[in-house]
Amino acid sequence: MTKYQILPMTQLQAESIANTWRYEGIYAFYDMDQDEEDMAEFLDPAAREGKVFVVTQMEEVIGFCSIESEKEEVEIGFGMRPDLTGKGNGNDFVSFLVDYITKAYHPKKICLAVAGFNKRAITLYERIGFQQTEYFDQSTNGDVYPFVRMILESKKD
């Protein structure tokens, strides 16, 4: 298995992800152009600085992640390149992110939010050890959608 790397995201990479990554079916919900505000923030170098990164494998961009650390809690968001989703790659990808965050930030917990309809992702996150902790409605993509907040507690104290 080839190692992943997390690197600062360049403007060219951000534009490529925002303008060319298109997901199939219900997952088109995650296309960057579905929410103008999110897309503008993603494309803003100042907004990305120090918290939005590309994930590469053999120097090829295979995903991205946002990492926001506050005290002993890290909030993550991420996406995998559309042609790699739904093919069994998620476990290695998310496990790598969890390991990286654990080593780099030493949080007591790692949190994420996922659209409630995304049962495939929720199942994956639960397999990794995340637990559903909250259900909430979030305004995004021009409407309000149900989301699930999930938390992974640190195993070391």
PDB file of C-alpha atoms in Angstrom, residues 13-156:
ATOM      1  CA  GLN A  13      -5.459  22.280  -6.927  1.00  0.00           C
ATOM      2  CA  ALA A  14      -8.378  24.083  -5.255  1.00  0.00           C
ATOM      3  CA  GLU A  15      -9.693  25.281  -8.620  1.00  0.00           C
ATOM      4  CA  SER A  16      -9.319  21.830 -10.146  1.00  0.00           C
ATOM      5  CA  ILE A  17     -11.224  20.173  -7.283  1.00  0.00           C
ATOM      6  CA  ALA A  18     -13.958  22.817  -7.271  1.00  0.00           C
ATOM      7  CA  ASN A  19     -14.440  22.863 -11.028  1.00  0.00           C
ATOM      8  CA  THR A  20     -13.934  19.258 -12.101  1.00  0.00           C
ATOM      9  CA  TRP A  21     -14.793  16.872  -9.261  1.00  0.00           C
ATOM     10  CA  ARG A  22     -18.347  15.641  -9.915  1.00  0.00           C
ATOM     11  CA  TYR A  23     -19.994  12.895  -7.911  1.00  0.00           C
ATOM     12  CA  GLU A  24     -22.639  10.459  -9.203  1.00  0.00           C
ATOM     13  CA  GLY A  25     -26.302  10.277  -8.208  1.00  0.00           C
ATOM     14  CA  ILE A  26     -27.234  11.417  -4.704  1.00  0.00           C
ATOM     15  CA  TYR A  27     -23.567  12.143  -3.993  1.00  0.00           C
ATOM     16  CA  ALA A  28     -23.697  15.127  -6.404  1.00  0.00           C
ATOM     17  CA  PHE A  29     -24.786  16.858  -3.178  1.00  0.00           C
ATOM     18  CA  TYR A  30     -21.021  17.092  -2.455  1.00  0.00           C
ATOM     19  CA  ASP A  31     -20.089  18.864  -5.717  1.00  0.00           C
ATOM     20  CA  MET A  32     -18.453  22.184  -4.762  1.00  0.00           C
ATOM     21  CA  ASP A  33     -20.732  24.214  -7.014  1.00  0.00           C
ATOM     22  CA  GLN A  34     -23.801  23.086  -5.050  1.00  0.00           C
ATOM     23  CA  ASP A  35     -23.149  25.809  -2.443  1.00  0.00           C
ATOM     24  CA  GLU A  36     -21.779  29.172  -3.603  1.00  0.00           C
ATOM     25  CA  GLU A  37     -20.619  30.179  -0.109  1.00  0.00           C
ATOM     26  CA  ASP A  38     -18.726  26.925   0.479  1.00  0.00           C
ATOM     27  CA  MET A  39     -17.155  27.137  -2.968  1.00  0.00           C
ATOM     28  CA  ALA A  40     -16.044  30.746  -2.466  1.00  0.00           C
ATOM     29  CA  GLU A  41     -14.429  29.813   0.857  1.00  0.00           C
ATOM     30  CA  PHE A  42     -12.738  26.771  -0.704  1.00  0.00           C
ATOM     31  CA  LEU A  43     -11.311  28.924  -3.495  1.00  0.00           C
ATOM     32  CA  ASP A  44     -10.071  31.677  -1.145  1.00  0.00           C
ATOM     33  CA  PRO A  45      -6.363  31.111  -0.360  1.00  0.00           C
ATOM     34  CA  ALA A  46      -6.603  33.120   2.880  1.00  0.00           C
ATOM     35  CA  ALA A  47      -9.575  31.047   4.097  1.00  0.00           C
ATOM     36  CA  ARG A  48      -7.751  27.778   3.288  1.00  0.00           C
ATOM     37  CA  GLU A  49      -4.404  28.728   4.793  1.00  0.00           C
ATOM     38  CA  GLY A  50      -3.281  26.357   7.505  1.00  0.00           C
ATOM     39  CA  LYS A  51      -6.492  24.360   7.528  1.00  0.00           C
ATOM     40  CA  VAL A  52      -7.280  22.937   4.061  1.00  0.00           C
ATOM     41  CA  PHE A  53      -4.914  20.389   2.567  1.00  0.00           C
ATOM     42  CA  VAL A  54      -4.638  17.979  -0.339  1.00  0.00           C
ATOM     43  CA  VAL A  55      -4.128  14.289   0.237  1.00  0.00           C
ATOM     44  CA  THR A  56      -1.811  12.741  -2.306  1.00  0.00           C
ATOM     45  CA  GLN A  57      -0.710   9.246  -3.201  1.00  0.00           C
ATOM     46  CA  MET A  58       2.346   8.881  -5.416  1.00  0.00           C
ATOM     47  CA  GLU A  59       2.191  12.669  -6.005  1.00  0.00           C
ATOM     48  CA  GLU A  60      -1.369  12.411  -7.364  1.00  0.00           C
ATOM     49  CA  VAL A  61      -4.198  14.281  -5.631  1.00  0.00           C
ATOM     50  CA  ILE A  62      -6.673  11.695  -4.343  1.00  0.00           C
ATOM     51  CA  GLY A  63      -8.543  13.835  -1.833  1.00  0.00           C
ATOM     52  CA  PHE A  64      -8.612  16.869   0.399  1.00  0.00           C
ATOM     53  CA  CYS A  65      -9.245  17.587   4.045  1.00  0.00           C
ATOM     54  CA  SER A  66      -9.985  20.525   6.286  1.00  0.00           C
ATOM     55  CA  ILE A  67      -8.683  20.445   9.828  1.00  0.00           C
ATOM     56  CA  GLU A  68      -9.799  22.910  12.474  1.00  0.00           C
ATOM     57  CA  SER A  69      -8.299  22.472  15.905  1.00  0.00           C
ATOM     58  CA  GLU A  70      -9.826  24.093  18.960  1.00  0.00           C
ATOM     59  CA  LYS A  71      -8.442  23.200  22.374  1.00  0.00           C
ATOM     60  CA  GLU A  72      -8.572  19.402  22.606  1.00  0.00           C
ATOM     61  CA  GLU A  73     -11.034  18.848  19.762  1.00  0.00           C
ATOM     62  CA  VAL A  74     -10.374  18.640  16.031  1.00  0.00           C
ATOM     63  CA  GLU A  75     -13.172  19.119  13.493  1.00  0.00           C
ATOM     64  CA  ILE A  76     -12.473  17.477  10.146  1.00  0.00           C
ATOM     65  CA  GLY A  77     -14.063  17.605   6.749  1.00  0.00           C
ATOM     66  CA  PHE A  78     -12.809  15.774   3.696  1.00  0.00           C
ATOM     67  CA  GLY A  79     -13.532  14.524   0.236  1.00  0.00           C
ATOM     68  CA  MET A  80     -12.129  11.780  -1.927  1.00  0.00           C
ATOM     69  CA  ARG A  81     -11.731  12.130  -5.672  1.00  0.00           C
ATOM     70  CA  PRO A  82     -15.023  10.974  -7.248  1.00  0.00           C
ATOM     71  CA  ASP A  83     -13.542   8.150  -9.339  1.00  0.00           C
ATOM     72  CA  LEU A  84     -12.131   6.584  -6.154  1.00  0.00           C
ATOM     73  CA  THR A  85     -15.361   6.573  -4.120  1.00  0.00           C
ATOM     74  CA  GLY A  86     -17.553   3.531  -3.609  1.00  0.00           C
ATOM     75  CA  LYS A  87     -14.669   1.154  -4.368  1.00  0.00           C
ATOM     76  CA  GLY A  88     -13.439   0.218  -0.897  1.00  0.00           C
ATOM     77  CA  ASN A  89     -10.868   3.023  -0.623  1.00  0.00           C
ATOM     78  CA  GLY A  90     -12.626   4.934   2.158  1.00  0.00           C
ATOM     79  CA  ASN A  91     -11.371   2.919   5.113  1.00  0.00           C
ATOM     80  CA  ASP A  92      -7.681   3.463   4.291  1.00  0.00           C
ATOM     81  CA  PHE A  93      -8.292   7.132   3.412  1.00  0.00           C
ATOM     82  CA  VAL A  94     -10.220   8.046   6.581  1.00  0.00           C
ATOM     83  CA  SER A  95      -8.006   5.888   8.814  1.00  0.00           C
ATOM     84  CA  PHE A  96      -4.965   7.730   7.442  1.00  0.00           C
ATOM     85  CA  LEU A  97      -6.587  11.094   8.237  1.00  0.00           C
ATOM     86  CA  VAL A  98      -7.456   9.965  11.777  1.00  0.00           C
ATOM     87  CA  ASP A  99      -3.886   8.707  12.346  1.00  0.00           C
ATOM     88  CA  TYR A 100      -2.391  11.918  10.955  1.00  0.00           C
ATOM     89  CA  ILE A 101      -4.618  14.131  13.115  1.00  0.00           C
ATOM     90  CA  THR A 102      -3.966  12.022  16.208  1.00  0.00           C
ATOM     91  CA  LYS A 103      -0.194  12.321  15.770  1.00  0.00           C
ATOM     92  CA  ALA A 104      -0.113  15.978  14.687  1.00  0.00           C
ATOM     93  CA  TYR A 105      -2.765  17.495  16.999  1.00  0.00           C
ATOM     94  CA  HIS A 106      -3.123  15.046  19.935  1.00  0.00           C
ATOM     95  CA  PRO A 107      -6.865  15.739  20.323  1.00  0.00           C
ATOM     96  CA  LYS A 108      -9.152  14.198  22.929  1.00  0.00           C
ATOM     97  CA  LYS A 109     -11.738  13.842  20.177  1.00  0.00           C
ATOM     98  CA  ILE A 110     -12.095  14.112  16.419  1.00  0.00           C
ATOM     99  CA  CYS A 111     -15.457  15.344  15.141  1.00  0.00           C
ATOM    100  CA  LEU A 112     -17.129  15.409  11.756  1.00  0.00           C
ATOM    101  CA  ALA A 113     -20.534  16.125  10.272  1.00  0.00           C
ATOM    102  CA  VAL A 114     -22.056  14.037   7.495  1.00  0.00           C
ATOM    103  CA  ALA A 115     -25.265  14.405   5.508  1.00  0.00           C
ATOM    104  CA  GLY A 116     -27.914  12.142   7.018  1.00  0.00           C
ATOM    105  CA  PHE A 117     -28.667  10.425   3.697  1.00  0.00           C
ATOM    106  CA  ASN A 118     -25.043   9.280   3.315  1.00  0.00           C
ATOM    107  CA  LYS A 119     -25.447   5.846   4.904  1.00  0.00           C
ATOM    108  CA  ARG A 120     -22.355   4.553   3.093  1.00  0.00           C
ATOM    109  CA  ALA A 121     -20.137   7.138   4.839  1.00  0.00           C
ATOM    110  CA  ILE A 122     -21.867   6.795   8.222  1.00  0.00           C
ATOM    111  CA  THR A 123     -21.286   3.020   8.160  1.00  0.00           C
ATOM    112  CA  LEU A 124     -17.620   3.548   7.272  1.00  0.00           C
ATOM    113  CA  TYR A 125     -17.089   6.102  10.060  1.00  0.00           C
ATOM    114  CA  GLU A 126     -18.726   3.793  12.596  1.00  0.00           C
ATOM    115  CA  ARG A 127     -16.423   0.944  11.516  1.00  0.00           C
ATOM    116  CA  ILE A 128     -13.451   3.222  12.215  1.00  0.00           C
ATOM    117  CA  GLY A 129     -14.821   4.032  15.675  1.00  0.00           C
ATOM    118  CA  PHE A 130     -16.838   7.241  15.274  1.00  0.00           C
ATOM    119  CA  GLN A 131     -20.135   7.376  17.149  1.00  0.00           C
ATOM    120  CA  GLN A 132     -23.255   9.291  16.201  1.00  0.00           C
ATOM    121  CA  THR A 133     -23.787  11.966  18.847  1.00  0.00           C
ATOM    122  CA  GLU A 134     -26.159  14.559  17.443  1.00  0.00           C
ATOM    123  CA  TYR A 135     -28.659  15.079  14.657  1.00  0.00           C
ATOM    124  CA  PHE A 136     -29.200  18.592  13.326  1.00  0.00           C
ATOM    125  CA  ASP A 137     -30.479  20.513  10.340  1.00  0.00           C
ATOM    126  CA  GLN A 138     -27.965  22.539   8.346  1.00  0.00           C
ATOM    127  CA  SER A 139     -28.586  25.157   5.723  1.00  0.00           C
ATOM    128  CA  THR A 140     -26.510  24.321   2.649  1.00  0.00           C
ATOM    129  CA  ASN A 141     -26.869  23.864  -1.103  1.00  0.00           C
ATOM    130  CA  GLY A 142     -29.855  26.239  -1.172  1.00  0.00           C
ATOM    131  CA  ASP A 143     -31.974  24.319   1.348  1.00  0.00           C
ATOM    132  CA  VAL A 144     -31.927  22.773   4.822  1.00  0.00           C
ATOM    133  CA  TYR A 145     -30.734  19.181   5.194  1.00  0.00           C
ATOM    134  CA  PRO A 146     -30.440  16.711   8.106  1.00  0.00           C
ATOM    135  CA  PHE A 147     -26.879  16.054   9.250  1.00  0.00           C
ATOM    136  CA  VAL A 148     -25.271  13.705  11.752  1.00  0.00           C
ATOM    137  CA  ARG A 149     -22.458  14.792  14.046  1.00  0.00           C
ATOM    138  CA  MET A 150     -20.027  11.976  14.786  1.00  0.00           C
ATOM    139  CA  ILE A 151     -17.205  11.853  17.326  1.00  0.00           C
ATOM    140  CA  LEU A 152     -14.173   9.627  17.720  1.00  0.00           C
ATOM    141  CA  GLU A 153     -12.793   9.728  21.252  1.00  0.00           C
ATOM    142  CA  SER A 154      -9.022   9.471  21.631  1.00  0.00           C
ATOM    143  CA  LYS A 155      -7.874   6.055  22.833  1.00  0.00           C
ATOM    144  CA  LYS A 156      -4.964   7.425  24.835  1.00  0.00           C
TER     145      LYS A 156
END
